[in-house]
PDB file of C-alpha atoms in Angstrom:
ATOM      1  CA  MET A 658      85.250  -7.636  27.476  1.00 78.00           C
ATOM      2  CA  GLU A 659      86.395 -10.595  25.739  1.00 92.00           C
ATOM      3  CA  GLN A 660      83.439 -12.697  26.745  1.00 95.00           C
ATOM      4  CA  TYR A 661      80.911  -9.701  25.085  1.00 97.00           C
ATOM      5  CA  TYR A 662      80.296  -8.546  21.936  1.00 97.00           C
ATOM      6  CA  LYS A 663      78.411  -5.431  20.032  1.00 97.00           C
ATOM      7  CA  ARG A 664      75.495  -5.919  18.479  1.00 97.00           C
ATOM      8  CA  ASP A 665      74.537  -2.637  15.731  1.00 97.00           C
ATOM      9  CA  ILE A 666      70.545  -1.890  16.300  1.00 97.00           C
ATOM     10  CA  SER A 667      68.602   0.289  14.392  1.00 97.00           C
ATOM     11  CA  CYS A 668      65.861   1.206  16.472  1.00 98.00           C
ATOM     12  CA  GLY A 669      63.014   0.132  14.463  1.00 97.00           C
ATOM     13  CA  ASN A 670      60.869   3.706  16.642  1.00 97.00           C
ATOM     14  CA  CYS A 671      63.113   6.728  15.742  1.00 97.00           C
ATOM     15  CA  ASN A 672      65.364   4.611  13.219  1.00 97.00           C
ATOM     16  CA  HIS A 673      68.873   5.117  15.513  1.00 97.00           C
ATOM     17  CA  SER A 674      71.746   2.556  14.965  1.00 97.00           C
ATOM     18  CA  TYR A 675      73.145   2.057  18.199  1.00 98.00           C
ATOM     19  CA  SER A 676      75.038  -1.242  19.506  1.00 97.00           C
ATOM     20  CA  THR A 677      74.851  -3.297  22.910  1.00 98.00           C
ATOM     21  CA  LEU A 678      76.146  -5.199  24.478  1.00 97.00           C
ATOM     22  CA  LYS A 679      75.382  -9.723  24.203  1.00 97.00           C
ATOM     23  CA  VAL A 680      77.822 -12.257  26.203  1.00 97.00           C
ATOM     24  CA  LYS A 681      79.661 -15.309  23.958  1.00 97.00           C
ATOM     25  CA  SER A 682      78.137 -18.630  23.189  1.00 95.00           C
ATOM     26  CA  ARG A 683      81.714 -19.945  24.353  1.00 95.00           C
ATOM     27  CA  TYR A 684      81.821 -18.203  27.214  1.00 95.00           C
ATOM     28  CA  ILE A 685      77.845 -19.492  28.374  1.00 95.00           C
ATOM     29  CA  ARG A 686      78.013 -22.007  30.942  1.00 92.00           C
ATOM     30  CA  PRO A 687      75.217 -23.222  32.880  1.00 95.00           C
ATOM     31  CA  LEU A 688      75.994 -24.369  36.316  1.00 95.00           C
ATOM     32  CA  THR A 689      71.829 -25.562  36.953  1.00 95.00           C
ATOM     33  CA  HIS A 690      68.460 -26.265  35.314  1.00 95.00           C
ATOM     34  CA  ASP A 691      64.930 -26.121  36.651  1.00 96.00           C
ATOM     35  CA  THR A 692      62.083 -27.786  35.178  1.00 94.00           C
ATOM     36  CA  ASP A 693      60.806 -24.849  33.267  1.00 96.00           C
ATOM     37  CA  PHE A 694      64.423 -24.456  31.442  1.00 95.00           C
ATOM     38  CA  CYS A 695      65.542 -21.852  33.849  1.00 97.00           C
ATOM     39  CA  SER A 696      69.557 -22.013  34.050  1.00 97.00           C
ATOM     40  CA  THR A 697      72.034 -20.880  36.719  1.00 96.00           C
ATOM     41  CA  TYR A 698      75.456 -19.561  35.909  1.00 95.00           C
ATOM     42  CA  HIS A 699      78.465 -18.930  37.291  1.00 89.00           C
ATOM     43  CA  SER A 700      78.889 -15.355  37.336  1.00 91.00           C
ATOM     44  CA  GLU A 701      76.439 -12.047  35.942  1.00 91.00           C
ATOM     45  CA  GLU A 702      79.436 -11.307  33.570  1.00 92.00           C
ATOM     46  CA  THR A 703      78.481 -14.004  31.928  1.00 94.00           C
ATOM     47  CA  ASN A 704      74.541 -14.079  32.308  1.00 97.00           C
ATOM     48  CA  PRO A 705      73.245 -13.725  28.867  1.00 97.00           C
ATOM     49  CA  LEU A 706      69.512 -13.163  30.909  1.00 98.00           C
ATOM     50  CA  LEU A 707      70.797  -9.561  31.718  1.00 98.00           C
ATOM     51  CA  TYR A 708      71.560  -9.124  27.808  1.00 98.00           C
ATOM     52  CA  TYR A 709      68.595 -10.478  26.838  1.00 98.00           C
ATOM     53  CA  VAL A 710      66.334  -6.693  26.360  1.00 98.00           C
ATOM     54  CA  SER A 711      67.477  -3.864  23.707  1.00 98.00           C
ATOM     55  CA  VAL A 712      67.236  -0.548  24.916  1.00 98.00           C
ATOM     56  CA  CYS A 713      67.731   1.897  22.402  1.00 98.00           C
ATOM     57  CA  PRO A 714      69.432   5.648  24.394  1.00 98.00           C
ATOM     58  CA  HIS A 715      67.433   8.383  22.105  1.00 97.00           C
ATOM     59  CA  CYS A 716      64.262   7.111  22.529  1.00 98.00           C
ATOM     60  CA  GLY A 717      63.721   4.452  25.211  1.00 98.00           C
ATOM     61  CA  TYR A 718      61.659   2.522  23.215  1.00 98.00           C
ATOM     62  CA  ALA A 719      62.981  -1.361  24.278  1.00 98.00           C
ATOM     63  CA  VAL A 720      63.270  -4.371  22.131  1.00 98.00           C
ATOM     64  CA  THR A 721      63.700  -8.603  22.326  1.00 98.00           C
ATOM     65  CA  ASP A 722      64.686 -10.954  19.822  1.00 96.00           C
ATOM     66  CA  GLU A 723      60.897 -11.661  19.327  1.00 96.00           C
ATOM     67  CA  PHE A 724      60.030  -8.120  19.135  1.00 98.00           C
ATOM     68  CA  SER A 725      57.664  -7.747  14.577  1.00 96.00           C
ATOM     69  CA  ASN A 726      59.455  -5.285  13.417  1.00 95.00           C
ATOM     70  CA  LYS A 727      56.032  -4.597  12.144  1.00 95.00           C
ATOM     71  CA  PHE A 728      54.861  -1.059  13.256  1.00 96.00           C
ATOM     72  CA  THR A 729      51.250   0.343  12.841  1.00 96.00           C
ATOM     73  CA  ALA A 730      50.840   4.369  13.086  1.00 96.00           C
ATOM     74  CA  GLU A 731      49.003   3.561  15.932  1.00 97.00           C
ATOM     75  CA  SER A 732      51.736   2.179  18.147  1.00 97.00           C
ATOM     76  CA  LEU A 733      54.327   4.297  17.266  1.00 97.00           C
ATOM     77  CA  GLN A 734      51.734   7.176  18.049  1.00 97.00           C
ATOM     78  CA  ALA A 735      51.540   5.666  21.368  1.00 97.00           C
ATOM     79  CA  ILE A 736      55.069   4.939  22.237  1.00 98.00           C
ATOM     80  CA  ARG A 737      56.270   8.396  20.986  1.00 97.00           C
ATOM     81  CA  THR A 738      53.433  10.042  23.750  1.00 98.00           C
ATOM     82  CA  LYS A 739      54.087   6.944  26.111  1.00 98.00           C
ATOM     83  CA  ILE A 740      58.383   6.195  26.601  1.00 98.00           C
ATOM     84  CA  GLN A 741      60.322   9.147  24.029  1.00 98.00           C
ATOM     85  CA  LYS A 742      58.324  12.332  25.069  1.00 97.00           C
ATOM     86  CA  HIS A 743      59.773  11.618  28.853  1.00 97.00           C
ATOM     87  CA  TRP A 744      62.551   9.754  27.549  1.00 98.00           C
ATOM     88  CA  GLN A 745      65.746  11.473  28.993  1.00 96.00           C
ATOM     89  CA  PHE A 746      69.536   9.867  26.790  1.00 97.00           C
ATOM     90  CA  LYS A 747      70.823   6.824  28.932  1.00 96.00           C
ATOM     91  CA  ASP A 748      72.786   4.303  27.339  1.00 96.00           C
ATOM     92  CA  PHE A 749      71.729   0.716  28.062  1.00 97.00           C
ATOM     93  CA  GLY A 750      74.819  -0.754  25.844  1.00 96.00           C
ATOM     94  CA  GLN A 751      77.361  -1.086  28.142  1.00 95.00           C
ATOM     95  CA  THR A 752      78.077  -4.157  30.418  1.00 96.00           C
ATOM     96  CA  ARG A 753      74.952  -3.931  32.797  1.00 96.00           C
ATOM     97  CA  THR A 754      74.458  -4.943  37.126  1.00 96.00           C
ATOM     98  CA  VAL A 755      70.922  -6.766  38.047  1.00 97.00           C
ATOM     99  CA  LYS A 756      69.317  -3.775  39.090  1.00 97.00           C
ATOM    100  CA  THR A 757      69.955  -2.183  35.240  1.00 97.00           C
ATOM    101  CA  ALA A 758      68.978  -5.381  33.341  1.00 98.00           C
ATOM    102  CA  ILE A 759      66.102  -5.601  34.971  1.00 98.00           C
ATOM    103  CA  ASN A 760      65.383  -1.760  34.319  1.00 98.00           C
ATOM    104  CA  ALA A 761      66.130  -3.019  30.622  1.00 98.00           C
ATOM    105  CA  TYR A 762      62.901  -5.524  31.426  1.00 98.00           C
ATOM    106  CA  LYS A 763      60.412  -3.102  32.554  1.00 98.00           C
ATOM    107  CA  LEU A 764      61.426  -1.056  29.701  1.00 98.00           C
ATOM    108  CA  GLY A 765      61.157  -4.115  27.965  1.00 98.00           C
ATOM    109  CA  ILE A 766      57.383  -5.259  28.645  1.00 98.00           C
ATOM    110  CA  TYR A 767      56.032  -1.624  28.684  1.00 98.00           C
ATOM    111  CA  SER A 768      57.848  -1.342  25.518  1.00 98.00           C
ATOM    112  CA  GLY A 769      55.619  -4.625  24.581  1.00 98.00           C
ATOM    113  CA  ILE A 770      52.301  -3.482  25.839  1.00 98.00           C
ATOM    114  CA  ILE A 771      52.277  -0.629  24.499  1.00 97.00           C
ATOM    115  CA  LYS A 772      52.804  -1.551  20.292  1.00 97.00           C
ATOM    116  CA  LYS A 773      50.914  -4.473  21.560  1.00 97.00           C
ATOM    117  CA  GLU A 774      52.967  -7.739  20.947  1.00 98.00           C
ATOM    118  CA  THR A 775      52.110 -11.245  20.808  1.00 97.00           C
ATOM    119  CA  ALA A 776      51.185 -13.128  24.168  1.00 98.00           C
ATOM    120  CA  ILE A 777      54.218 -15.039  23.287  1.00 97.00           C
ATOM    121  CA  VAL A 778      56.517 -12.461  22.988  1.00 98.00           C
ATOM    122  CA  MET A 779      55.199 -10.859  26.539  1.00 98.00           C
ATOM    123  CA  ALA A 780      55.109 -14.259  27.768  1.00 98.00           C
ATOM    124  CA  GLY A 781      58.755 -14.679  26.964  1.00 97.00           C
ATOM    125  CA  LEU A 782      60.131 -11.008  28.722  1.00 98.00           C
ATOM    126  CA  TYR A 783      57.592 -11.679  32.325  1.00 98.00           C
ATOM    127  CA  LEU A 784      59.331 -15.694  32.841  1.00 98.00           C
ATOM    128  CA  ARG A 785      62.978 -14.019  31.830  1.00 98.00           C
ATOM    129  CA  LEU A 786      62.198 -11.369  34.250  1.00 98.00           C
ATOM    130  CA  ALA A 787      60.673 -14.182  36.963  1.00 98.00           C
ATOM    131  CA  TRP A 788      64.159 -16.189  36.063  1.00 98.00           C
ATOM    132  CA  ILE A 789      66.618 -13.276  36.711  1.00 98.00           C
ATOM    133  CA  TYR A 790      64.193 -12.914  40.334  1.00 98.00           C
ATOM    134  CA  ARG A 791      64.681 -16.174  41.159  1.00 97.00           C
ATOM    135  CA  THR A 792      68.650 -17.053  40.532  1.00 96.00           C
ATOM    136  CA  VAL A 793      70.258 -13.920  41.144  1.00 94.00           C
ATOM    137  CA  GLU A 794      67.700 -11.591  43.405  1.00 95.00           C
ATOM    138  CA  LYS A 795      66.513 -13.998  45.267  1.00 95.00           C
ATOM    139  CA  ASN A 796      63.470 -12.668  45.624  1.00 97.00           C
ATOM    140  CA  THR A 797      60.865 -14.536  45.895  1.00 97.00           C
ATOM    141  CA  THR A 798      57.391 -12.411  45.969  1.00 98.00           C
ATOM    142  CA  GLN A 799      58.401 -10.726  42.298  1.00 98.00           C
ATOM    143  CA  GLU A 800      59.760 -14.128  40.743  1.00 98.00           C
ATOM    144  CA  GLN A 801      55.779 -15.427  41.616  1.00 98.00           C
ATOM    145  CA  ARG A 802      54.827 -12.405  40.325  1.00 98.00           C
ATOM    146  CA  PHE A 803      56.427 -12.667  36.597  1.00 98.00           C
ATOM    147  CA  LEU A 804      55.103 -16.358  36.765  1.00 98.00           C
ATOM    148  CA  LYS A 805      52.069 -15.411  37.157  1.00 98.00           C
ATOM    149  CA  LEU A 806      51.927 -12.844  34.549  1.00 98.00           C
ATOM    150  CA  ALA A 807      53.829 -15.233  32.040  1.00 98.00           C
ATOM    151  CA  VAL A 808      51.656 -18.395  32.734  1.00 98.00           C
ATOM    152  CA  GLU A 809      48.540 -16.108  31.257  1.00 98.00           C
ATOM    153  CA  GLN A 810      50.187 -15.040  28.750  1.00 98.00           C
ATOM    154  CA  PHE A 811      51.584 -18.609  27.537  1.00 98.00           C
ATOM    155  CA  GLU A 812      47.599 -19.624  28.110  1.00 98.00           C
ATOM    156  CA  ILE A 813      47.019 -16.178  25.869  1.00 98.00           C
ATOM    157  CA  SER A 814      49.007 -17.780  23.104  1.00 98.00           C
ATOM    158  CA  TYR A 815      48.360 -21.143  23.260  1.00 98.00           C
ATOM    159  CA  SER A 816      44.578 -20.333  22.509  1.00 97.00           C
ATOM    160  CA  THR A 817      44.731 -17.639  19.664  1.00 97.00           C
ATOM    161  CA  GLY A 818      48.035 -19.833  18.097  1.00 96.00           C
ATOM    162  CA  ASP A 819      50.928 -16.917  17.851  1.00 96.00           C
ATOM    163  CA  PHE A 820      53.382 -18.892  19.462  1.00 96.00           C
ATOM    164  CA  GLU A 821      53.336 -21.342  15.889  1.00 92.00           C
ATOM    165  CA  GLU A 822      54.902 -18.093  14.480  1.00 90.00           C
ATOM    166  CA  LYS A 823      57.706 -18.704  16.682  1.00 89.00           C
ATOM    167  CA  GLU A 824      60.405 -21.961  17.560  1.00 83.00           C
ATOM    168  CA  MET A 825      57.807 -22.785  19.753  1.00 92.00           C
ATOM    169  CA  SER A 826      55.817 -26.446  19.774  1.00 95.00           C
ATOM    170  CA  GLU A 827      52.475 -26.412  21.110  1.00 97.00           C
ATOM    171  CA  ILE A 828      54.064 -29.977  23.445  1.00 97.00           C
ATOM    172  CA  LYS A 829      56.589 -27.075  24.914  1.00 96.00           C
ATOM    173  CA  LEU A 830      54.319 -24.832  25.302  1.00 97.00           C
ATOM    174  CA  LEU A 831      52.125 -26.727  26.983  1.00 98.00           C
ATOM    175  CA  TYR A 832      54.576 -28.379  28.842  1.00 97.00           C
ATOM    176  CA  PHE A 833      55.337 -24.156  30.173  1.00 97.00           C
ATOM    177  CA  ILE A 834      52.346 -24.049  31.575  1.00 98.00           C
ATOM    178  CA  GLY A 835      51.814 -27.327  33.524  1.00 97.00           C
ATOM    179  CA  ASP A 836      54.917 -26.201  35.117  1.00 97.00           C
ATOM    180  CA  LEU A 837      54.658 -22.886  36.122  1.00 98.00           C
ATOM    181  CA  HIS A 838      50.608 -23.507  37.464  1.00 97.00           C
ATOM    182  CA  THR A 839      53.022 -26.592  39.997  1.00 96.00           C
ATOM    183  CA  ARG A 840      54.903 -23.930  40.897  1.00 96.00           C
ATOM    184  CA  LEU A 841      52.253 -21.016  41.718  1.00 97.00           C
ATOM    185  CA  GLU A 842      51.201 -24.197  43.711  1.00 94.00           C
ATOM    186  CA  ASN A 843      48.112 -24.180  40.702  1.00 96.00           C
ATOM    187  CA  GLU A 844      47.714 -28.033  40.939  1.00 92.00           C
ATOM    188  CA  ARG A 845      44.271 -28.548  39.169  1.00 92.00           C
ATOM    189  CA  GLN A 846      45.222 -26.450  35.806  1.00 96.00           C
ATOM    190  CA  ALA A 847      48.964 -27.946  36.339  1.00 96.00           C
ATOM    191  CA  PHE A 848      48.048 -31.783  36.452  1.00 94.00           C
ATOM    192  CA  ARG A 849      45.197 -30.501  33.010  1.00 95.00           C
ATOM    193  CA  TYR A 850      48.302 -29.073  30.855  1.00 97.00           C
ATOM    194  CA  PHE A 851      50.606 -32.232  31.503  1.00 97.00           C
ATOM    195  CA  GLN A 852      47.802 -34.174  30.439  1.00 95.00           C
ATOM    196  CA  LEU A 853      47.649 -31.950  27.481  1.00 97.00           C
ATOM    197  CA  VAL A 854      51.068 -32.700  27.137  1.00 97.00           C
ATOM    198  CA  ILE A 855      50.955 -36.803  27.617  1.00 96.00           C
ATOM    199  CA  GLN A 856      48.113 -37.377  25.164  1.00 96.00           C
ATOM    200  CA  HIS A 857      48.981 -35.140  22.763  1.00 96.00           C
ATOM    201  CA  LYS A 858      48.762 -36.048  19.022  1.00 95.00           C
ATOM    202  CA  THR A 859      52.589 -35.542  18.349  1.00 94.00           C
ATOM    203  CA  LYS A 860      53.849 -37.430  21.281  1.00 94.00           C
ATOM    204  CA  GLU A 861      56.345 -39.342  19.307  1.00 94.00           C
ATOM    205  CA  LYS A 862      58.056 -36.217  18.487  1.00 94.00           C
ATOM    206  CA  GLU A 863      59.188 -34.736  21.776  1.00 95.00           C
ATOM    207  CA  LYS A 864      59.787 -38.425  23.834  1.00 95.00           C
ATOM    208  CA  ARG A 865      62.235 -36.589  26.450  1.00 94.00           C
ATOM    209  CA  LEU A 866      59.417 -33.336  27.127  1.00 95.00           C
ATOM    210  CA  VAL A 867      56.240 -35.930  26.951  1.00 96.00           C
ATOM    211  CA  GLU A 868      58.700 -38.037  29.899  1.00 96.00           C
ATOM    212  CA  LYS A 869      59.062 -35.244  31.995  1.00 95.00           C
ATOM    213  CA  ALA A 870      55.336 -33.668  31.959  1.00 96.00           C
ATOM    214  CA  ARG A 871      54.519 -37.608  32.931  1.00 95.00           C
ATOM    215  CA  GLU A 872      56.985 -37.319  36.254  1.00 93.00           C
ATOM    216  CA  ARG A 873      55.164 -33.437  37.268  1.00 91.00           C
ATOM    217  CA  TRP A 874      52.148 -35.257  36.338  1.00 92.00           C
ATOM    218  CA  TYR A 875      52.511 -38.273  38.748  1.00 92.00           C
ATOM    219  CA  GLU A 876      53.934 -36.500  41.455  1.00 89.00           C
ATOM    220  CA  ILE A 877      51.336 -34.226  41.641  1.00 88.00           C
ATOM    221  CA  ARG A 878      48.604 -37.186  41.025  1.00 86.00           C
ATOM    222  CA  THR A 879      50.591 -38.677  44.338  1.00 87.00           C
ATOM    223  CA  ALA A 880      50.879 -35.567  46.499  1.00 81.00           C
ATOM    224  CA  THR A 881      47.017 -35.283  45.897  1.00 77.00           C
ATOM    225  CA  LYS A 882      46.042 -38.671  46.558  1.00 69.00           C
ATOM    226  CA  LEU A 883      48.225 -38.664  49.827  1.00 61.00           C
ATOM    227  CA  GLN A 884      46.523 -34.873  50.686  1.00 64.00           C
ATOM    228  CA  ALA A 885      43.452 -37.099  50.417  1.00 59.00           C
ATOM    229  CA  THR A 886      43.950 -39.431  52.946  1.00 60.00           C
ATOM    230  CA  SER A 887      45.750 -37.594  55.457  1.00 54.00           C
TER     231      SER A 887
END
């Protein structure tokens, strides 16, 4: 248990306090990084992705650190009617299996939809769940399913600007959208978004990311030309 620490949380829905485990930062040692910033880890025990979502054992309302603390009367009523009413006490605050973590994510996604969390928050949930399916479960079908949901939310975030409330630059958001479209084999959309990164007015501030986008843009352009001549 030494690789974990307990975080105490007060549930925004039912006001009960509970604790959940997180992986201590010194134990988080990524082995590899993908182009969409997905990391692989040495073991399930030190994989922080499995502990990203916190679940209240008393009412079932699940959150991430990105969730807003603000509730409307409508959202509270929806949570209590659609989640809490059907919930039986279950403790997600112990060490997690991959299956338990996936269930926590799905509760987080359902909670976020009911509460009407912002698109950038929902995109983060969908993307991290896709990463689990990629790196741990090796389930390409489910990975693609959640990548598609993630990119849809990222695009909504770009159009509404809600990403500005989080630690996400416009260039990074555009890069994410381009990369995920590449993984979904939507080359035309990917090309467009990478081009937006390359031409962005603040590109000098994030040169490394712009260079990555330029490399991906060039790969797509080259592949398209080869297809056209074959």
